[in-house]
Coordinates of C-alpha atoms in Angstrom, one line a residue:
X1 CA 10.3 -0.5 -41.5
X2 CA 9.9 3.1 -40.4
X3 CA 13.1 4.3 -38.6
X4 CA 11.8 7.7 -37.7
X5 CA 12.8 8.5 -34.1
X6 CA 9.9 8.6 -31.6
X7 CA 9.6 11.6 -29.3
X8 CA 9.6 10.6 -25.6
X9 CA 6.6 11.5 -23.5
X10 CA 6.3 12.7 -19.9
X11 CA 4.0 9.7 -19.3
X12 CA 6.1 6.9 -17.8
X13 CA 3.8 4.2 -19.2
X14 CA 4.0 5.6 -22.7
X15 CA 7.8 5.8 -22.4
X16 CA 7.9 2.1 -21.6
X17 CA 6.0 1.5 -24.8
X18 CA 8.2 3.8 -26.8
X19 CA 11.4 2.2 -25.5
X20 CA 10.2 -1.3 -26.2
X21 CA 9.0 -0.3 -29.7
X22 CA 12.4 1.3 -30.6
X23 CA 14.3 -1.8 -29.4
X24 CA 12.0 -4.2 -31.1
X25 CA 12.1 -2.3 -34.3
X26 CA 15.9 -2.9 -34.6
X27 CA 15.4 -6.6 -33.5
X28 CA 12.7 -7.2 -36.1
X29 CA 14.9 -5.6 -38.9
X30 CA 17.6 -8.1 -37.9
X31 CA 15.1 -10.9 -37.8
X32 CA 13.8 -10.0 -41.3
X33 CA 17.4 -10.2 -42.6
X34 CA 17.9 -13.6 -41.0
X35 CA 14.7 -14.9 -42.5
X36 CA 15.7 -13.6 -46.0
X37 CA 19.2 -15.1 -45.6
X38 CA 17.7 -18.5 -44.5
X39 CA 15.4 -18.7 -47.5
X40 CA 18.0 -17.5 -50.0
X41 CA 20.5 -20.1 -48.8
X42 CA 17.9 -22.9 -48.6
X43 CA 16.7 -22.3 -52.2
X44 CA 20.2 -21.6 -53.6
X45 CA 19.6 -18.0 -54.4
X46 CA 22.2 -15.3 -54.4
X47 CA 23.0 -14.2 -50.9
X48 CA 25.6 -11.9 -49.3
X49 CA 26.0 -14.3 -46.3
X50 CA 27.1 -17.9 -46.1
X51 CA 25.0 -18.6 -43.0
X52 CA 22.4 -16.8 -40.9
X53 CA 24.9 -16.1 -38.0
X54 CA 26.8 -13.7 -40.2
X55 CA 23.9 -11.2 -40.2
X56 CA 25.0 -8.5 -37.7
X57 CA 23.2 -8.9 -34.4
X58 CA 21.9 -5.7 -32.7
X59 CA 23.6 -4.5 -29.6
X60 CA 21.3 -4.3 -26.6
X61 CA 23.8 -3.0 -23.9
X62 CA 22.8 0.6 -24.5
X63 CA 19.1 -0.1 -25.1
X64 CA 16.8 1.1 -22.3
X65 CA 13.7 -1.0 -22.5
X66 CA 12.0 -3.8 -20.7
X67 CA 12.6 -6.0 -23.7
X68 CA 16.4 -5.5 -23.6
X69 CA 16.5 -5.9 -19.9
X70 CA 14.8 -9.3 -20.1
X71 CA 17.1 -10.4 -22.9
X72 CA 20.2 -9.5 -20.9
X73 CA 18.8 -10.8 -17.6
X74 CA 18.5 -14.3 -19.1
X75 CA 21.7 -13.9 -21.1
X76 CA 19.9 -15.0 -24.3
X77 CA 21.9 -16.5 -27.1
X78 CA 21.4 -15.5 -30.8
X79 CA 19.3 -18.7 -31.2
X80 CA 17.1 -17.9 -28.2
X81 CA 16.6 -14.3 -29.4
X82 CA 15.6 -15.5 -32.9
X83 CA 13.1 -18.0 -31.5
X84 CA 11.6 -15.4 -29.2
X85 CA 11.2 -13.0 -32.1
X86 CA 9.6 -15.8 -34.2
X87 CA 7.0 -16.2 -31.4
X88 CA 6.5 -12.4 -31.1
X89 CA 6.2 -11.8 -34.8
X90 CA 2.5 -12.7 -35.2
X91 CA 1.6 -10.2 -32.5
X92 CA 3.8 -7.3 -33.5
X93 CA 4.7 -7.7 -37.2
X94 CA 2.8 -10.6 -38.7
X95 CA 3.6 -9.8 -42.3
X96 CA 7.3 -10.8 -41.7
X97 CA 6.2 -14.4 -41.7
X98 CA 4.3 -14.3 -45.0
X99 CA 7.5 -15.7 -46.6
X100 CA 6.6 -19.0 -45.1
X101 CA 3.5 -19.2 -47.4
X102 CA 6.0 -20.1 -50.2
X103 CA 4.5 -23.1 -52.1
X104 CA 6.2 -26.3 -52.9
X105 CA 5.4 -26.4 -56.6
X106 CA 6.1 -30.2 -56.8
X107 CA 3.2 -31.0 -54.5
X108 CA 1.1 -27.9 -54.8
X109 CA 1.2 -27.2 -51.0
X110 CA 3.4 -25.6 -48.4
X111 CA 6.8 -26.9 -47.4
X112 CA 6.5 -29.5 -44.6
X113 CA 9.8 -28.3 -43.1
X114 CA 8.4 -24.8 -42.6
X115 CA 5.9 -26.1 -40.1
X116 CA 3.2 -23.5 -39.1
X117 CA -0.5 -23.6 -38.6
X118 CA -3.5 -21.5 -39.7
X119 CA -5.4 -19.6 -37.1
X120 CA -9.2 -19.4 -36.8
X121 CA -9.3 -15.7 -37.3
X122 CA -5.7 -14.7 -37.9
X123 CA -5.0 -14.8 -41.7
X124 CA -1.2 -14.8 -41.3
X125 CA 1.3 -17.6 -40.6
X126 CA 1.5 -19.0 -37.1
X127 CA 4.9 -20.6 -36.3
X128 CA 5.4 -23.9 -34.7
X129 CA 8.5 -25.6 -33.2
X130 CA 9.2 -26.9 -36.7
X131 CA 9.3 -23.3 -38.0
X132 CA 12.0 -22.5 -35.4
X133 CA 14.0 -25.6 -36.3
X134 CA 13.9 -24.7 -40.0
X135 CA 15.0 -21.1 -39.3
X136 CA 18.0 -22.2 -37.1
X137 CA 19.0 -25.5 -38.6
X138 CA 17.5 -26.0 -42.1
X139 CA 18.5 -29.7 -42.9
X140 CA 21.3 -30.0 -40.4
X141 CA 20.2 -32.9 -38.2
X142 CA 22.7 -32.2 -35.4
X143 CA 21.5 -28.6 -35.2
X144 CA 17.9 -29.8 -35.2
X145 CA 18.5 -31.8 -32.1
X146 CA 20.2 -28.8 -30.5
X147 CA 17.3 -26.5 -31.4
X148 CA 14.9 -28.9 -29.8
X149 CA 16.6 -28.4 -26.5
X150 CA 15.3 -24.9 -26.4
X151 CA 11.9 -26.4 -25.7
X152 CA 13.1 -28.7 -23.0
X153 CA 11.1 -28.3 -19.7
X154 CA 14.4 -27.3 -17.9
X155 CA 15.1 -24.5 -20.3
X156 CA 14.3 -21.0 -18.9
X157 CA 11.8 -20.5 -21.7
X158 CA 9.6 -23.2 -20.1
X159 CA 10.7 -22.7 -16.4
X160 CA 9.7 -19.0 -16.5
X161 CA 6.7 -19.6 -18.8
X162 CA 8.1 -17.3 -21.6
X163 CA 7.5 -19.7 -24.5
X164 CA 5.8 -23.0 -25.0
X165 CA 4.9 -25.5 -27.7
X166 CA 1.1 -26.2 -27.6
X167 CA -0.3 -29.3 -29.3
X168 CA -4.0 -29.9 -29.9
X169 CA -3.5 -33.7 -30.2
X170 CA -1.2 -36.1 -28.5
X171 CA 0.9 -38.5 -30.5
X172 CA 1.9 -35.9 -33.0
X173 CA 5.6 -34.8 -33.3
X174 CA 6.6 -32.5 -30.4
X175 CA 7.9 -29.8 -32.8
X176 CA 4.5 -29.6 -34.6
X177 CA 3.1 -27.7 -31.5
X178 CA 2.3 -24.1 -32.0
X179 CA 5.0 -21.7 -30.7
X180 CA 3.2 -19.5 -28.2
X181 CA 4.6 -16.6 -26.2
X182 CA 2.9 -16.1 -22.8
X183 CA 0.5 -13.2 -22.3
X184 CA 2.7 -12.1 -19.4
X185 CA 5.8 -11.6 -21.5
X186 CA 3.9 -10.3 -24.5
X187 CA 2.6 -7.6 -22.1
X188 CA 6.2 -6.9 -20.9
X189 CA 7.5 -6.6 -24.5
X190 CA 4.7 -4.3 -25.7
X191 CA 3.4 -2.1 -22.9
X192 CA 6.2 -2.8 -20.4
X193 CA 3.6 -3.6 -17.8
X194 CA 2.8 -6.8 -15.9
X195 CA -0.1 -8.7 -17.5
X196 CA -3.2 -8.6 -15.3
X197 CA -5.6 -11.3 -16.5
X198 CA -9.3 -10.6 -16.5
X199 CA -12.0 -13.0 -15.3
X200 CA -12.8 -15.7 -17.9
X201 CA -13.6 -19.4 -18.1
X202 CA -9.9 -20.0 -18.6
X203 CA -9.0 -17.9 -15.6
X204 CA -11.9 -18.0 -13.1
X205 CA -10.4 -15.5 -10.7
X206 CA -11.0 -11.8 -10.2
X207 CA -8.4 -9.2 -9.1
X208 CA -9.8 -7.4 -6.0
X209 CA -8.8 -4.0 -4.7
X210 CA -10.0 -1.7 -1.9
X211 CA -10.0 2.1 -1.4
X212 CA -9.7 1.5 2.4
X213 CA -6.4 1.8 4.3
X214 CA -4.7 -0.4 6.9
X215 CA -6.0 1.8 9.7
X216 CA -9.5 1.3 8.5
X217 CA -9.3 -2.4 9.4
X218 CA -11.3 -2.9 12.6
X219 CA -10.1 -6.1 14.4
X220 CA -9.2 -6.9 17.9
X221 CA -5.6 -6.5 18.9
X222 CA -4.5 -10.1 19.0
X223 CA -6.2 -10.8 15.6
X224 CA -4.5 -7.8 14.0
X225 CA -1.2 -9.2 15.3
X226 CA -1.8 -12.5 13.6
X227 CA -2.6 -10.7 10.3
X228 CA 0.5 -8.6 10.6
X229 CA 2.5 -11.8 10.7
X230 CA 1.4 -12.4 7.1
X231 CA 2.4 -8.8 6.2
X232 CA 5.8 -9.4 7.8
X233 CA 6.2 -12.6 5.7
X234 CA 5.3 -10.7 2.5
X235 CA 7.9 -8.0 3.3
X236 CA 10.8 -10.2 4.6
X237 CA 10.3 -13.7 3.2
X238 CA 13.2 -13.4 0.6
X239 CA 15.6 -12.5 3.4
X240 CA 14.3 -15.3 5.6
X241 CA 14.6 -17.9 2.9
X242 CA 17.7 -16.9 1.0
X243 CA 19.9 -14.9 3.4
X244 CA 19.0 -16.7 6.6
X245 CA 19.0 -20.1 4.9
X246 CA 15.4 -21.2 5.9
X247 CA 14.8 -22.3 2.3
X248 CA 16.3 -25.7 3.3
X249 CA 13.7 -26.2 6.0
X250 CA 10.4 -24.7 4.8
X251 CA 8.4 -24.4 1.7
X252 CA 8.7 -21.1 -0.2
X253 CA 5.1 -20.1 0.1
X254 CA 2.7 -19.1 3.0
X255 CA -0.7 -20.6 3.6
X256 CA -3.3 -19.1 5.9
X257 CA -6.9 -19.9 6.8
X258 CA -9.3 -17.1 7.6
X259 CA -12.5 -18.3 9.2
X260 CA -15.5 -16.7 10.9
X261 CA -19.0 -15.3 10.1
X262 CA -19.7 -13.5 6.9
X263 CA -18.9 -9.8 6.7
X264 CA -16.2 -9.8 9.5
X265 CA -13.4 -8.6 7.3
X266 CA -11.8 -11.6 5.7
X267 CA -11.9 -10.3 2.1
X268 CA -11.0 -6.8 3.2
X269 CA -7.9 -8.1 5.1
X270 CA -6.7 -10.0 2.0
X271 CA -7.2 -6.9 -0.1
X272 CA -5.3 -4.7 2.3
X273 CA -2.4 -7.2 2.6
X274 CA -2.0 -6.9 -1.2
X275 CA -2.4 -3.1 -1.2
X276 CA 0.1 -2.4 1.5
X277 CA 2.7 -4.7 -0.1
X278 CA 2.1 -3.7 -3.7
X279 CA 0.9 -7.2 -4.7
X280 CA -2.2 -8.2 -6.7
X281 CA -4.8 -10.2 -4.9
X282 CA -7.0 -12.6 -7.0
X283 CA -10.2 -14.0 -5.5
X284 CA -10.9 -17.4 -7.0
X285 CA -14.5 -18.1 -8.0
X286 CA -14.8 -21.7 -6.8
X287 CA -18.2 -22.1 -8.5
X288 CA -16.4 -21.8 -11.9
X289 CA -13.5 -24.0 -10.8
X290 CA -15.4 -27.1 -9.6
X291 CA -16.7 -29.3 -12.4
X292 CA -18.7 -32.5 -12.4
X293 CA -16.6 -33.7 -15.3
X294 CA -13.6 -35.9 -14.5
X295 CA -10.3 -34.0 -14.8
X296 CA -11.9 -30.5 -15.4
X297 CA -11.5 -29.3 -11.9
X298 CA -7.8 -30.1 -11.9
X299 CA -7.5 -28.4 -15.3
X300 CA -9.2 -25.3 -14.0
X301 CA -7.0 -25.2 -10.9
X302 CA -3.9 -25.7 -13.0
X303 CA -4.8 -22.7 -15.2
X304 CA -5.0 -20.5 -12.1
X305 CA -1.8 -21.8 -10.4
X306 CA 0.2 -21.9 -13.6
X307 CA -0.6 -18.2 -14.4
X308 CA 0.1 -17.2 -10.8
X309 CA 3.3 -19.2 -10.3
X310 CA 5.9 -16.5 -11.0
X311 CA 3.7 -13.4 -10.5
X312 CA 4.0 -13.0 -6.7
X313 CA 0.2 -12.8 -6.4
X314 CA -1.9 -13.4 -3.3
X315 CA -4.5 -16.1 -4.1
X316 CA -7.7 -15.8 -2.1
X317 CA -10.1 -18.8 -2.1
X318 CA -13.4 -17.5 -0.8
X319 CA -15.9 -20.0 0.6
X320 CA -13.1 -22.5 0.4
X321 CA -15.0 -25.4 2.0
X322 CA -16.7 -25.9 -1.4
X323 CA -13.4 -27.4 -2.6
X324 CA -11.2 -27.7 0.4
X325 CA -13.8 -29.4 2.5
X326 CA -13.7 -32.8 4.2
X327 CA -12.9 -35.8 2.1
X328 CA -15.4 -38.6 2.0
X329 CA -14.7 -42.3 2.3
X330 CA -13.8 -43.7 -1.2
X331 CA -16.9 -45.9 -1.6
X332 CA -17.3 -45.4 -5.3
X333 CA -15.5 -43.9 -8.3
X334 CA -17.1 -40.5 -7.8
X335 CA -15.8 -40.3 -4.2
X336 CA -12.3 -41.5 -5.3
X337 CA -12.3 -38.8 -8.0
X338 CA -13.4 -36.1 -5.6
X339 CA -10.6 -37.2 -3.2
X340 CA -8.1 -37.1 -6.1
X341 CA -9.1 -33.5 -6.8
X342 CA -8.5 -32.6 -3.1
X343 CA -5.1 -34.3 -3.2
X344 CA -4.1 -32.5 -6.4
X345 CA -5.2 -29.2 -4.9
X346 CA -3.3 -29.8 -1.7
X347 CA -0.1 -30.4 -3.7
X348 CA -0.6 -27.3 -5.8
X349 CA -1.2 -25.2 -2.7
X350 CA 1.9 -26.6 -1.0
X351 CA 4.1 -26.0 -4.0
X352 CA 2.8 -22.4 -4.7
X353 CA 5.6 -20.0 -3.9
X354 CA 3.3 -17.1 -3.0
X355 CA 0.6 -16.5 -0.4
X356 CA -2.6 -18.6 -0.4
X357 CA -5.5 -17.5 1.8
X358 CA -8.4 -19.8 2.3
X359 CA -11.6 -18.2 3.7
X360 CA -14.5 -20.1 5.2
X361 CA -17.4 -19.4 7.5
X362 CA -16.8 -22.6 9.5
X363 CA -13.4 -24.0 10.3
X364 CA -14.8 -27.4 11.0
X365 CA -15.7 -27.7 7.3
X366 CA -12.0 -27.7 6.3
X367 CA -10.3 -31.0 5.8
X368 CA -7.7 -31.7 8.5
X369 CA -5.1 -32.5 5.8
X370 CA -5.2 -28.9 4.7
X371 CA -5.4 -27.5 8.3
X372 CA -2.1 -29.1 9.2
X373 CA -0.4 -27.3 6.4
X374 CA -1.4 -23.8 7.3
X375 CA 1.2 -21.4 8.8
X376 CA -1.6 -19.6 10.4
X377 CA -5.3 -20.0 11.2
X378 CA -7.0 -16.7 12.0
X379 CA -10.5 -16.4 13.5
X380 CA -12.5 -13.4 12.5
X381 CA -15.3 -13.1 15.1
X382 CA -18.3 -10.9 15.2
X383 CA -17.1 -7.5 16.3
X384 CA -17.5 -6.6 19.9
X385 CA -19.4 -3.4 20.9
X386 CA -16.2 -1.3 20.9
X387 CA -15.4 -2.5 17.4
X388 CA -19.0 -2.0 16.2
X389 CA -18.9 1.6 17.4
X390 CA -15.8 2.2 15.4
X391 CA -17.5 0.7 12.3
X392 CA -20.7 2.7 12.8
X393 CA -18.7 5.9 13.4
X394 CA -17.0 5.7 10.0
X395 CA -19.9 4.0 8.1
X396 CA -21.7 7.1 6.8
X397 CA -20.5 9.6 4.1
X398 CA -19.4 13.0 5.2
X399 CA -22.5 15.0 4.2
X400 CA -24.7 12.8 6.4
X401 CA -26.0 14.1 9.8
X402 CA -27.5 11.9 12.5
X403 CA -31.1 12.6 13.5
X404 CA -32.1 13.6 17.0
X405 CA -32.1 10.6 19.4
X406 CA -29.9 8.4 17.3
X407 CA -27.1 7.3 19.6
X408 CA -24.6 5.1 17.7
X409 CA -23.0 3.9 21.0
X410 CA -26.3 2.4 22.0
X411 CA -26.9 0.9 18.6
X412 CA -23.4 -0.7 18.8
X413 CA -24.2 -2.0 22.2
X414 CA -27.6 -3.5 21.5
X415 CA -27.2 -5.0 18.0
X416 CA -24.5 -7.7 17.2
X417 CA -23.8 -7.1 13.6
X418 CA -20.8 -7.5 11.3
X419 CA -19.0 -4.8 9.4
X420 CA -20.2 -5.9 6.0
X421 CA -23.8 -5.6 7.2
X422 CA -23.1 -2.2 8.7
X423 CA -21.9 -1.0 5.3
X424 CA -25.1 -2.3 3.7
X425 CA -27.2 -0.4 6.3
X426 CA -25.3 2.8 5.7
X427 CA -25.9 2.5 2.0
X428 CA -29.7 2.0 2.3
X429 CA -30.1 4.7 5.0
X430 CA -28.3 7.2 2.8
X431 CA -30.5 6.3 -0.2
X432 CA -33.6 6.9 2.0
X433 CA -32.2 10.4 2.9
X434 CA -31.6 11.2 -0.8
X435 CA -35.2 10.2 -1.6
X436 CA -36.5 12.5 1.1
X437 CA -34.3 15.3 -0.2
X438 CA -32.2 15.7 3.0
X439 CA -29.0 14.4 4.5
X440 CA -30.3 13.2 7.8
X441 CA -30.2 9.6 9.1
X442 CA -33.0 8.9 11.5
X443 CA -33.2 6.2 14.2
X444 CA -36.3 4.5 12.6
X445 CA -34.4 4.3 9.3
X446 CA -31.5 2.6 11.0
X447 CA -33.6 0.2 12.9
X448 CA -35.6 -0.7 9.8
X449 CA -32.4 -1.5 7.9
X450 CA -30.9 -3.5 10.8
X451 CA -34.1 -5.6 10.8
X452 CA -33.7 -6.2 7.1
X453 CA -30.1 -7.4 7.5
X454 CA -31.1 -9.7 10.3
X455 CA -33.9 -11.2 8.2
X456 CA -31.3 -12.1 5.6
X457 CA -29.6 -14.2 8.2
X458 CA -32.9 -15.7 9.5
X459 CA -32.8 -13.5 12.7
X460 CA -35.3 -11.2 14.2
X461 CA -34.9 -8.0 16.2

């Protein structure tokens, strides 16, 4: 491996990459020596060591990298570090594992004890639990049983979703499962950054952000106070639970219901709660979660909650009544299955240690079993004239001028309309001005666009 020193950059993100790379380079050199030692000993070849634990282990105390911090945080043993490197190798140095392609000449195939699988596109060796067992124990049965404990559900590898054994078929030996490192920790060990998943069929949720600030949130005073309670929880929940001892009495997470007409600020509020506390907010696309096939909805939900569990995310379920709605009487198998989905969801929401926000247009659509478990239920009404005037006053971009006779205070008084619709009206009025070649918004433009928004809702002006 190349041991040429890497010049540090003024870019903090690049420095995290450099630091991880330097630490991992030393770790992988050690790992390569351990591999070589294991194979030499196993096949009776000349070797300078009598066991793999004689190979000098790199010191990490002076290493300044996310990788070394995580190793030290969990107090990882030599075995745990080697298994971690084995899982990392296909991603960072796949050629290290080519040694496992050694053939058993007696049978004209690979050695069973090496484990491993072939990928669909990856041409290298992909390790399994059997590979880890061979590396650490060879033919020692006692050691084999000890190594298997590294994949126990109570081990920090599983509890913190660092590594897992993934099997395609049930009934096969546990250690035949593919040794997979989580995307989260792969991201930490490479870029030094938290992994932020993109929307996909496996993860039907989208990270949402906003350019607006807390002071841009236009809500009545008592509603804003209720929202600020969630903000207070996000800032102080660790003190409340751990230092004040409330963890004995309450669940670790926080659940809130936002309800009210469309466009009244529910999504914006969730986004701002994340922005002001430095947390990612993920909006769950329920149309991609709910499936007509038995078991698929639970599986889709599990993918979301499993990835979010240790991330300190805010999960935002928009149009939540599609999944959290009232349960039906269990008259047939379809109804019973639908109710099972709701029960499963209820349990996952209750057990989630972060903040879950459910948003719906109608509170009455939400099942009472969920409603009883909310710490707060916040109504987002249509804005009153004073709030509407604030929204109109900040709706238009700076270059825009208001035409003669356009009185926003009168518009705010006469037309009951939500903030989301006001933004749409601002957009289309501004486009009209650009088409005309000026920067003026006229009253007739505004009224036309208000009518269009009302028609969307089946209303007339």
